[in-house]
CSV table of C-alpha atoms in Angstrom, one decimal:
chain,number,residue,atom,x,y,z
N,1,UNK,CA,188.0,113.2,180.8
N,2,UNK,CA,188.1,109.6,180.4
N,3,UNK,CA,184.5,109.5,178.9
N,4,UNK,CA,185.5,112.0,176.7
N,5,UNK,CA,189.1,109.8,175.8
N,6,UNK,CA,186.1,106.8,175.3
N,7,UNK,CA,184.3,109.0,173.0
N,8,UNK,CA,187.3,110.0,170.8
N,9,UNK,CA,188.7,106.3,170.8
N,10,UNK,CA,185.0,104.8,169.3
N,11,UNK,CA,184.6,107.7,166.8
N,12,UNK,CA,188.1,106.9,165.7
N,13,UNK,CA,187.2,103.1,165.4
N,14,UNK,CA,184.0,103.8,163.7
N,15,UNK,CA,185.7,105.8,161.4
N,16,UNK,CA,188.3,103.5,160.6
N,17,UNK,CA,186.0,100.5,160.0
N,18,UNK,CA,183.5,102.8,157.6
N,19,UNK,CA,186.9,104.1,155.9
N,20,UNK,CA,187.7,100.2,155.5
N,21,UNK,CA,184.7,98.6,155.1
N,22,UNK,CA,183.3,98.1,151.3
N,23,UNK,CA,180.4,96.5,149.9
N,24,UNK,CA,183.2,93.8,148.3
N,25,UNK,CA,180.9,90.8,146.7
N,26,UNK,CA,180.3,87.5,149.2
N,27,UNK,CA,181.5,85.2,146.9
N,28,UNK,CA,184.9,86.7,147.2
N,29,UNK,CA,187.2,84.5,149.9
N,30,UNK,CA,188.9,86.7,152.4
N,31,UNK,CA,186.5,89.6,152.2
N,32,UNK,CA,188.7,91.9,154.9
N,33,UNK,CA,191.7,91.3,153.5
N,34,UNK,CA,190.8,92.8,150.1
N,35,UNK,CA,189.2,95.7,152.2
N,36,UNK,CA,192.2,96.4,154.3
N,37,UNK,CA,194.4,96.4,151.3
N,38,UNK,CA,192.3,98.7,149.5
N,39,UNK,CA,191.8,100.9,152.3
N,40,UNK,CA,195.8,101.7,151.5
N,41,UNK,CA,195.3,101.7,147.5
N,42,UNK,CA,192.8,104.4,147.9
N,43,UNK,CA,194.5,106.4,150.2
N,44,UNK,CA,196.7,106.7,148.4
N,45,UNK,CA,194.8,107.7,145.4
N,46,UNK,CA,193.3,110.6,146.9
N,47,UNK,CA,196.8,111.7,148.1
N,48,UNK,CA,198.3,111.4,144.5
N,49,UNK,CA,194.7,113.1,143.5
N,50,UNK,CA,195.4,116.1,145.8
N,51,UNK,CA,199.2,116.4,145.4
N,52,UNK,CA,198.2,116.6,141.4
N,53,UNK,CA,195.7,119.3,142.3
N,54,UNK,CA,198.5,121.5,144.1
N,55,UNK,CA,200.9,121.0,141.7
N,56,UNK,CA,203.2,119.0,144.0
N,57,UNK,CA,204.0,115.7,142.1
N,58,UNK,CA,201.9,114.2,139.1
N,59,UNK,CA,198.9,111.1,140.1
N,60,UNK,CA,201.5,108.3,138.3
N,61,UNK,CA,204.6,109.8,140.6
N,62,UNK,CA,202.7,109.3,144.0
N,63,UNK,CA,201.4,106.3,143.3
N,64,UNK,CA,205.0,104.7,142.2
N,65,UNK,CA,204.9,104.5,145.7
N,66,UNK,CA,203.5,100.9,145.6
N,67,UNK,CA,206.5,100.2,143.2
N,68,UNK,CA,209.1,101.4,145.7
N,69,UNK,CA,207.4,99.4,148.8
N,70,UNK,CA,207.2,96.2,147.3
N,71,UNK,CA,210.7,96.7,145.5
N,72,UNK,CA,214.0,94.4,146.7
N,73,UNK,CA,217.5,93.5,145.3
N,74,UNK,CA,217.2,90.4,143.8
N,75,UNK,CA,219.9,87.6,144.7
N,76,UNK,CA,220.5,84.0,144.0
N,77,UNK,CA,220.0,81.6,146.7
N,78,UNK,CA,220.8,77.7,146.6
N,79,UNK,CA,218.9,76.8,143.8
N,80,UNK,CA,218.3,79.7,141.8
N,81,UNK,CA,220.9,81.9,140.0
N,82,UNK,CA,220.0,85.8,139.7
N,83,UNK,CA,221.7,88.1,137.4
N,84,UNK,CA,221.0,91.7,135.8
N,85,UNK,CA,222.0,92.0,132.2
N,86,UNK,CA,220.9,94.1,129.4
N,87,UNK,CA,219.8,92.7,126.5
N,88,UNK,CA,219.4,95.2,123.7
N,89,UNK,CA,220.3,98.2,125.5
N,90,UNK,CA,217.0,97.2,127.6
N,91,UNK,CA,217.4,96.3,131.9
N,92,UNK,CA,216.3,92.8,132.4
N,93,UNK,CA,216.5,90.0,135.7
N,94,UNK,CA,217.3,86.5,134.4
N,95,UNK,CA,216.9,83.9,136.6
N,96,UNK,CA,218.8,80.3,136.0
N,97,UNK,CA,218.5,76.8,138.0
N,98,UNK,CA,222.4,76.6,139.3
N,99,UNK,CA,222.4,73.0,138.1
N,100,UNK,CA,223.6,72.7,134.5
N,101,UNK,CA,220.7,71.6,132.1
N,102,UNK,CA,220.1,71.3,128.5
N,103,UNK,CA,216.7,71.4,126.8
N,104,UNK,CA,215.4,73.9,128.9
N,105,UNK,CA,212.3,75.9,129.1
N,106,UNK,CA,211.9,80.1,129.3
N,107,UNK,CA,209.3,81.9,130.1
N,108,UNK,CA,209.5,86.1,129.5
N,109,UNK,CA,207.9,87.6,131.8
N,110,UNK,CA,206.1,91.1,131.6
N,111,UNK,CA,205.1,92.8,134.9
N,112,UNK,CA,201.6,94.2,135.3
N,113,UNK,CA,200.7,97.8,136.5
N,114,UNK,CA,199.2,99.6,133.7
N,115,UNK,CA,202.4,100.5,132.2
N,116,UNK,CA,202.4,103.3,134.7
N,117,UNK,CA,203.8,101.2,137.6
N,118,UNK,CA,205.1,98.3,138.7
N,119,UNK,CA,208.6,96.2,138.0
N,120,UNK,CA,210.3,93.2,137.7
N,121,UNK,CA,212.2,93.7,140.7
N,122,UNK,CA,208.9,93.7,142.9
N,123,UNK,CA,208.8,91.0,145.6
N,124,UNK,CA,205.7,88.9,144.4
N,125,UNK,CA,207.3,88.8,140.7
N,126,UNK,CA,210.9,87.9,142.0
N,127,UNK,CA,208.9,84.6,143.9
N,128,UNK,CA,207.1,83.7,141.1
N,129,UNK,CA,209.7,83.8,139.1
N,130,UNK,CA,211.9,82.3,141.5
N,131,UNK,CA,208.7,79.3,141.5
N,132,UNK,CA,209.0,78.6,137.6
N,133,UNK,CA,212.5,78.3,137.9
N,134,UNK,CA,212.3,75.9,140.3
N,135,UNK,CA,209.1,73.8,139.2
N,136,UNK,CA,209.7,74.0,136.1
N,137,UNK,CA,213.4,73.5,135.4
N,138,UNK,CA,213.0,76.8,133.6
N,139,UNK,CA,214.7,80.1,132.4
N,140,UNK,CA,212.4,83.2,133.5
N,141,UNK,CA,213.8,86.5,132.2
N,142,UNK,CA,211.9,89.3,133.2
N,143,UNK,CA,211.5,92.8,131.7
N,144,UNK,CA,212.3,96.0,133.1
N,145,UNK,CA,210.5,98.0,130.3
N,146,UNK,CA,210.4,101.7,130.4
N,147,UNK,CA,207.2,103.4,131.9
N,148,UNK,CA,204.4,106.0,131.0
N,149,UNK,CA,203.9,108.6,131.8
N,150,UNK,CA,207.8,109.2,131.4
N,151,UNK,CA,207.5,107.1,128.2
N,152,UNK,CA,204.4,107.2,126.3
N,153,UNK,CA,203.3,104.5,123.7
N,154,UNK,CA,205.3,102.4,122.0
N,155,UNK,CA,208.3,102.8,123.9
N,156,UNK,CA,207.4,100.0,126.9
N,157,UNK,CA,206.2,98.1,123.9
N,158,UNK,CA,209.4,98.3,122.0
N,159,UNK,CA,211.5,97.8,124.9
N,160,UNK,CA,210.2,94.3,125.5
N,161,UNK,CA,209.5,93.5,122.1
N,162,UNK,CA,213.4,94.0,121.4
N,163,UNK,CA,214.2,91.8,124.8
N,164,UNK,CA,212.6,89.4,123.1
N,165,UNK,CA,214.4,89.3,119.6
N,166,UNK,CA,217.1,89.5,121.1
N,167,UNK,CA,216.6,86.7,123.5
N,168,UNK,CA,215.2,84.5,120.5
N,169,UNK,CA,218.3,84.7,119.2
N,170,UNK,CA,219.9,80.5,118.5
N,171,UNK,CA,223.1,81.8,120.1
N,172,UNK,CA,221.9,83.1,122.7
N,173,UNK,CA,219.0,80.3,123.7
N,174,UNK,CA,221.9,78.1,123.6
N,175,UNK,CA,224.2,80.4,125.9
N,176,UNK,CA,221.2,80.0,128.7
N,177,UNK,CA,220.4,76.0,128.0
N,178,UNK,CA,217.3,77.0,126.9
N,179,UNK,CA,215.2,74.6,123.4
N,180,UNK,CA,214.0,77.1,121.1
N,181,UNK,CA,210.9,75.0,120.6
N,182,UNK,CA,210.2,75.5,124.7
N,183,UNK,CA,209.7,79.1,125.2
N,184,UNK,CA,206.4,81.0,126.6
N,185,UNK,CA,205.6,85.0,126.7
N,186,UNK,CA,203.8,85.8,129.7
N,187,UNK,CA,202.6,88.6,131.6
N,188,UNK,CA,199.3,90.2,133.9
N,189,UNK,CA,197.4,92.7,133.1
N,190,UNK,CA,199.3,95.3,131.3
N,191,UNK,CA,202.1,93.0,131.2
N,192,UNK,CA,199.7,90.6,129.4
N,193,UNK,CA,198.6,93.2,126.9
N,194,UNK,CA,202.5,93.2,126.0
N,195,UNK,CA,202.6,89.3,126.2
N,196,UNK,CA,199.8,89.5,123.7
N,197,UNK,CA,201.2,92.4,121.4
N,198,UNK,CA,204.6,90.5,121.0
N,199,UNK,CA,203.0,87.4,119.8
N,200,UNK,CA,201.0,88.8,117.4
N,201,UNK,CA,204.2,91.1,115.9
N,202,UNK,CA,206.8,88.6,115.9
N,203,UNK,CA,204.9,85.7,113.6
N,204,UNK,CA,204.4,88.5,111.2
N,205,UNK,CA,208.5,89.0,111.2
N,206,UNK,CA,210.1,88.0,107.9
N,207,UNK,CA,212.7,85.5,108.6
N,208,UNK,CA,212.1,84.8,112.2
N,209,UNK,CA,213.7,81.2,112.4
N,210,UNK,CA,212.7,80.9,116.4
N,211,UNK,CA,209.2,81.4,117.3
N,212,UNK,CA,207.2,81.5,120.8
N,213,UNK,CA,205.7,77.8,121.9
N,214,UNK,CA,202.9,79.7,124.3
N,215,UNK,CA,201.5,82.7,125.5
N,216,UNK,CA,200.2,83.1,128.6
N,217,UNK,CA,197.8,86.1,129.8
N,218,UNK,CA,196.6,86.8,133.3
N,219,UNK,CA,194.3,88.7,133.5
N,220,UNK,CA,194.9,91.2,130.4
N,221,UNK,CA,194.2,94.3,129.3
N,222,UNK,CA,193.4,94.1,125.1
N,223,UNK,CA,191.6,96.8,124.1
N,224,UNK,CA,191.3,100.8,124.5
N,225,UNK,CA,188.2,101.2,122.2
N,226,UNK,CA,185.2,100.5,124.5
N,227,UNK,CA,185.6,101.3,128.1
N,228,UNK,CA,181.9,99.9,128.5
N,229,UNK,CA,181.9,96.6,128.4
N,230,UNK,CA,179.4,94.6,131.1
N,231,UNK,CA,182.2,94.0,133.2
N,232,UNK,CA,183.9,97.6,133.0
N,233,UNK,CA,180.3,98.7,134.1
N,234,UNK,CA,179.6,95.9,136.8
N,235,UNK,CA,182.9,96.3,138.3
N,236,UNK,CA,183.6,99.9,138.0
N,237,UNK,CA,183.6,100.3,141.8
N,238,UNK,CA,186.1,97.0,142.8
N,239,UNK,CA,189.4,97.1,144.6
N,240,UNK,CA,192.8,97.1,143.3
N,241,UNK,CA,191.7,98.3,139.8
N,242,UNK,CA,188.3,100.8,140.0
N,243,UNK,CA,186.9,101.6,136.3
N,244,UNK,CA,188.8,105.4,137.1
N,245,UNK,CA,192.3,103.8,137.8
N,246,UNK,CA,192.1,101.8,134.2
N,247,UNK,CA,191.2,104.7,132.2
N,248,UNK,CA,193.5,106.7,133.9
N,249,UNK,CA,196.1,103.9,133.2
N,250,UNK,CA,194.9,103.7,129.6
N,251,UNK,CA,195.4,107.7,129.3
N,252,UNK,CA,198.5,108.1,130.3
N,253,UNK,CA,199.8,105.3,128.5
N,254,UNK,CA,198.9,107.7,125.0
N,255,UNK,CA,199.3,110.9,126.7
N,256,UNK,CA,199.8,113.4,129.8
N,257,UNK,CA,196.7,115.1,128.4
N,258,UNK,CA,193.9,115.2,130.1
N,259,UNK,CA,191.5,115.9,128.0
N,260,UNK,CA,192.0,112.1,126.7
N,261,UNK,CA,191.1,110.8,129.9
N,262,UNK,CA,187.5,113.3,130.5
N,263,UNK,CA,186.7,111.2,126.6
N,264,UNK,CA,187.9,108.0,127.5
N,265,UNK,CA,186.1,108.0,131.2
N,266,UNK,CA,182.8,109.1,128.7
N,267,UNK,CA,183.6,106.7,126.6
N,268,UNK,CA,184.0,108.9,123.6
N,269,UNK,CA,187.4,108.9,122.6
N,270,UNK,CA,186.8,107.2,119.2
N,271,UNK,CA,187.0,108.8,116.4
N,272,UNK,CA,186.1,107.7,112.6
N,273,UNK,CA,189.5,106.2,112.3
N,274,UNK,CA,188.8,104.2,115.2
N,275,UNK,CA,185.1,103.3,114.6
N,276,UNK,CA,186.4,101.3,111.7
N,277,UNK,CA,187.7,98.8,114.5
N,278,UNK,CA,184.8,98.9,116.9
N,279,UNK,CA,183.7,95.4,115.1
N,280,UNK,CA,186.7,93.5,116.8
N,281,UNK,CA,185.7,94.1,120.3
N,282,UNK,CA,182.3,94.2,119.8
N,283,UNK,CA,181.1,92.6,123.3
N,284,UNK,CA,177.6,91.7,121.7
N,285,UNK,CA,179.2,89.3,119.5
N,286,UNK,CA,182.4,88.0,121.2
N,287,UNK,CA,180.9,87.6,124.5
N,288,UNK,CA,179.1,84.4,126.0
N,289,UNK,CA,175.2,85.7,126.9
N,290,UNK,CA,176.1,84.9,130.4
N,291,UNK,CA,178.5,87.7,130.5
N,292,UNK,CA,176.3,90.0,129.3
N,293,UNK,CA,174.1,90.2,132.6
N,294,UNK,CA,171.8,93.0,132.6
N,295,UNK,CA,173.5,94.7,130.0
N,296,UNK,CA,172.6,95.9,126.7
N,297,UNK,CA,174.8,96.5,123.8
N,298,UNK,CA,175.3,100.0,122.8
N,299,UNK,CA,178.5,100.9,120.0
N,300,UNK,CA,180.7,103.6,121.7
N,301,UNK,CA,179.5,107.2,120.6
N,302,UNK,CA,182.2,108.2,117.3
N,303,UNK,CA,183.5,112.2,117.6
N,304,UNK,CA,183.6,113.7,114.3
N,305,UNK,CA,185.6,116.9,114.1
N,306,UNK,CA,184.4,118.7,116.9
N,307,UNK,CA,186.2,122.2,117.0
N,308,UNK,CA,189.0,122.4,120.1
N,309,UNK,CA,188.0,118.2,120.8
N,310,UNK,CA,189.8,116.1,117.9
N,311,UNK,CA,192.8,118.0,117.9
N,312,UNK,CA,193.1,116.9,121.8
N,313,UNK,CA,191.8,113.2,120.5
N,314,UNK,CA,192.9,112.6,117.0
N,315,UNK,CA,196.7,112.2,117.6
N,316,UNK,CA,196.6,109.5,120.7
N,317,UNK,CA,193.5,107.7,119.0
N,318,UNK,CA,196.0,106.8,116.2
N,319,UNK,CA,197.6,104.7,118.7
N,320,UNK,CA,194.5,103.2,120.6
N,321,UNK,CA,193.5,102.5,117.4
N,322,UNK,CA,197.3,100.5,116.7
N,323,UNK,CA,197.3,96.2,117.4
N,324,UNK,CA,200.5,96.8,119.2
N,325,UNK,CA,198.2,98.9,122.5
N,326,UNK,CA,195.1,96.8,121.8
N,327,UNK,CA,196.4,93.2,120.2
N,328,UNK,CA,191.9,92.8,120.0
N,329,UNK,CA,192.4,95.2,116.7
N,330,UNK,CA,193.3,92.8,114.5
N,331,UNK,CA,191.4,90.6,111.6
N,332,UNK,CA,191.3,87.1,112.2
N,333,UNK,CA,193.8,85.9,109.8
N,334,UNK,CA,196.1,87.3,112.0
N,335,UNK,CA,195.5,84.9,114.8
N,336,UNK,CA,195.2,82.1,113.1
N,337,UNK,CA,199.0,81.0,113.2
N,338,UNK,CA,198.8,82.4,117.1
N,339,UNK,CA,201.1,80.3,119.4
N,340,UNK,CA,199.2,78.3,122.0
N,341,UNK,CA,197.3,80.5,124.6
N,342,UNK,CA,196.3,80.5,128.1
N,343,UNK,CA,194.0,82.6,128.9
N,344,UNK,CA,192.9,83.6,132.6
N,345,UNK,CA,190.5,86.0,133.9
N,346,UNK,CA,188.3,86.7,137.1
N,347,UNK,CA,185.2,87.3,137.8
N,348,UNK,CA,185.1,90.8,139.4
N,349,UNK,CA,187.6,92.4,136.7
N,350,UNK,CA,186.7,94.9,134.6
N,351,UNK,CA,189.0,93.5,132.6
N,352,UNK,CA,187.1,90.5,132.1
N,353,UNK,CA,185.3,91.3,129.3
N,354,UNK,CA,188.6,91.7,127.5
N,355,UNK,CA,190.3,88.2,128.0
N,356,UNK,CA,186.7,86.4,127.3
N,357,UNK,CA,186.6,88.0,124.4
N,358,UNK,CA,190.1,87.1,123.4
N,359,UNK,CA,189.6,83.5,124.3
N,360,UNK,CA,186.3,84.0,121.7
N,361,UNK,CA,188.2,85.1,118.8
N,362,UNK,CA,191.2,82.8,119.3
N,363,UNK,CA,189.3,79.8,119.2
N,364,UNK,CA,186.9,80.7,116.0
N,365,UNK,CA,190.3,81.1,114.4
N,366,UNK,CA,191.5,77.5,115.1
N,367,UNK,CA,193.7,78.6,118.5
N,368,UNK,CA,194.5,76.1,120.8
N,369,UNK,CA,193.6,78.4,124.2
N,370,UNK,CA,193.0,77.4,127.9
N,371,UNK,CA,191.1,79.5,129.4
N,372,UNK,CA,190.6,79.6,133.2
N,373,UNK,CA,187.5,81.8,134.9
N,374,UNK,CA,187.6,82.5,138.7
N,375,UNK,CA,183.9,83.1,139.4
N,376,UNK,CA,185.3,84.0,142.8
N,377,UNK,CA,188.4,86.5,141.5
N,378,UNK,CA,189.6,90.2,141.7
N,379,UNK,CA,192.3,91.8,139.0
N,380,UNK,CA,195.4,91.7,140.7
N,381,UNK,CA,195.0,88.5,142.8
N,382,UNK,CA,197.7,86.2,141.5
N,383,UNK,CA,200.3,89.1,142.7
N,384,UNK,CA,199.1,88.7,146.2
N,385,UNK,CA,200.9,85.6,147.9
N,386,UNK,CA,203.3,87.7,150.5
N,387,UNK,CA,202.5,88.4,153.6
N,388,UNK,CA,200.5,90.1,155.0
N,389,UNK,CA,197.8,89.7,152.3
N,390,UNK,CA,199.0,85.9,150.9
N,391,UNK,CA,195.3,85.2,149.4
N,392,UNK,CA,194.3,81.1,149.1
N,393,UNK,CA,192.9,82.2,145.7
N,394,UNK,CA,196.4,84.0,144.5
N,395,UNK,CA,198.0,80.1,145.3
N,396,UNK,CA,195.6,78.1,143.4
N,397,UNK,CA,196.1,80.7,140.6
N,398,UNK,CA,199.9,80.0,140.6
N,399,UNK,CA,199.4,76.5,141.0
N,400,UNK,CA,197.3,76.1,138.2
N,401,UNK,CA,199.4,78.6,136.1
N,402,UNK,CA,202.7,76.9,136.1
N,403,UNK,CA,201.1,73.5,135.7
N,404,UNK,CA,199.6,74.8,132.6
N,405,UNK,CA,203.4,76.0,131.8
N,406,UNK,CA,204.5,72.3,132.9
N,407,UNK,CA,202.2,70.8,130.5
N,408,UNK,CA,202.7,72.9,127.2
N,409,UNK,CA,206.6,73.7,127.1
C-alpha cells in the first residue's frame, strides 16, 4: 500500500512539473515563475474552451475570471486621494496627491487586456497608479471603458475617447490642479492601442484648445491587418499572450462571430477594402532587418467575394480596416503633428512587431519617440510587480517608465 501511495504521489509530481514546465526562452529572468503563472492562464483557457463547447458560459466570460481575482476597492491612504466619478456618463478612478498643488501633471491611463478583460480597479493598475501619483506629483485618472464581447467596436474606444474630452476640458484641468500643457495618454497593450487611437483623433478635432503633451505605449497592440508578422510567428507559442489568445482578443473585439476568428487565425480576413491599407504595416519595410530573423515577407492573402465567406468578413473588416482599432492605418501626414511618444516593447511579444513598427513610422514623420526594447521581455510583464509573481524585469520597466514621464511632462 505504501508503494503503491509512492507511486501515485511521483506520477502526480511528474505530471504536475510536465503540466508546468515549458520550453520559455533562457534569456528570460525568472524562467519558473513565468511557467507557474502560465500553468494557471492556460488552465484556465481550456476550461473557458470547454465551458464554450457545452454551452455553459462563453471563452471571454470564464476568463473574466482573472479580472475578478486581481480586482480590489480602491481607497486613499496618507498620501494619495482616491475617488470614483463619472466623467461623461463614463466610470473612471481618479487619483490626487492629498497635498494641494498647482501646475500639476496627469497621466490617463488605459488598462490592457485585449478589450475583453481587465480594469482599472485591478491591483497592479491601482499601485502603478498609486506610484505616478506619488513620484510624480501627478493626477492619474484611469478608465473604466466598456468591454467586448458585451460591447463590440467602437464603444470601449468612445468611452475613453469621451473621458478624455471631457477631462481636457480648462475648467476642469483647473478643478484637479492639473497644467494643460502637462498631460500624458497612456496605456498597455490594448490599453495602448486606445492611448494611441485617442492621440491620433483628437489633434484632428476642430477647435481643440488643450492638446496631449505625451503618449505613452507599453507594449501595444496597432494593427488587425497582418497577424503574421516575425514576431506573431516566433512567439506564437509564449505565455500570457499565445498567437490564439490575440486573435481571439482581436475577434471578439469586431464580433461574437466565429467565422472572423477561423480568417483571422489564417490570416485571411482582408478583404479589397482592406488590402488598400496592407502598405502601412508592411513589416518588410517598417521593420529593422534584425527583426525579421528567419522570416520572409509574404502580403496577407485578400478574399474576394467568396460566396457564404465575405458576408461573415465584410462588415467587421470595415472596422479592422478603421484608424481608431488599428492607429498603424493611417498616412503619414497624420502623424506628423503626433504628441511626443514613448514607445516600449519586449522581445518575446508578438506584439513586437507592432510597436517597432510604430516607432518606424513616427520618427520618418519627424516624431520625437523613445523607444525602449527588452531583449529579455514577455507581453504583460510591467503588470506583474505583486506578489507572488513581482518580476525584477516588471520594476525596471516601471522605473524606467515613470522616469520617462518625469522627464517629458
Amino acid at each position: 500500500m505504501r508503494l503503491g501511495s509512492i507511486i501515485l504521489f511521483v506520477a502526480l509530481c511528474s505530471f504536475t512539473a510536465y503540466y508546468i514546465y515549458e520550453p520559455i526562452p533562457e534569456e528570460i529572468e525568472e524562467r519558473w515563475k513565468l511557467m507557474l503563472i502560465n500553468s494557471f492562464f492556460r488552465s484556465l483557457s481550456h476550461l473557458a474552451d470547454l465551458s464554450e463547447l457545452l454551452g455553459l458560459k462563453d471563452y471571454m466570460g470564464v476568463m473574466y475570471f482573472i479580472t475578478l481575482a486581481e480586482k480590489i476597492v480602491p481607497v486613499s491612504d496618507e498620501h494619495v486621494k482616491v475617488t470614483e466619478e463619472k466623467f461623461d456618463g463614463v466610470e473612471v478612478v481618479l487619483y490626487q496627491p492629498k497635498h494641494r498643488g498647482t501646475d500639476r501633471r496627469a497621466v490617463i491611463y488605459l488598462h490592457g487586456g485585449g478589450w475583453c478583460l481587465g480594469s482599472s480597479r485591478m491591483s497592479p493598475y491601482d499601485l502603478l497608479a498609486r506610484k505616478i501619483v506619488t513620484d510624480l506629483d501627478a493626477v492619474v485618472l484611469s478608465v473604466e471603458y466598456r468591454l467586448a464581447p458585451a460591447h463590440h467596436f467602437p464603444v470601449p474606444y468612445e468611452d475613453v475617447y469621451r473621458v478624455v474630452k471631457h477631462f481636457l476640458q480648462k475648467g476642469v484641468l483647473a478643478q484637479y490642479s492639473v497644467g494643460s500643457g502637462r498631460i500624458a495618454v497612456s496605456g498597455d497593450s490594448a490599453g495602448g492601442n486606445l492611448a494611441a487611437a485617442v492621440s491620433q483623433q483628437l489633434q484632428k478635432e476642430p477647435g481643440q484648445q488643450v492638446q496631449l503633451k505625451a503618449q505613452a505605449l507599453i507594449y501595444p497592440v496597432l494593427q488587425a491587418l497582418d497577424l503574421n508578422t516575425p514576431s506573431y510567428q516566433q512567439n506564437q507559442d509564449m505565455p500570457i499572450l499565445p498567437r490564439t489568445l490575440m486573435v481571439r482578443f482581436w475577434s471578439e473585439y469586431f464580433t461574437t462571430d466565429k467565422a472572423l476568428f477561423r480568417a483571422m487565425m489564417a490570416n485571411t480576413h482582408n478583404n479589397p477594402e482592406s488590402s488598400s491599407l496592407l502598405k502601412f504595416v508592411n513589416w518588410s519595410a517598417f521593420l529593422p532587418e534584425t527583426y525579421h530573423r528567419k522570416y520572409n515577407y509574404s502580403a496577407p492573402a485578400v478574399v474576394q467575394g467568396v460566396e457564404g465567406k465575405a458576408a461573415v468578413i465584410d462588415g467587421p473588416s470595415r472596422s479592422f480596416a478603421d484608424p481608431r482599432a488599428s492607429p498603424l492605418l493611417v498616412p503619414d501626414k497624420a502623424l506628423r503633428s503626433l504628441p511626443k511618444a514613448y514607445i516600449l516593447t519586449c522581445e518575446y511579444d508578438v506584439l513586437r512587431d507592432d510597436g517597432i513598427m510604430y516607432v518606424t513610422r513616427l520618427r520618418a514623420a519627424g516624431v520625437d519617440v523613445t523607444h525602449e526594447h527588452y531583449d529579455t521581455g514577455f507581453h504583460g510583464a510591467l503588470m506583474f510587480t505583486v506578489w507572488p509573481a513581482d518580476f525584477l524585469i516588471a520594476r525596471r520597466m516601471t522605473d524606467n517608465y515613470i522616469t520617462w514621464l518625469k522627464e517629458n511632462l
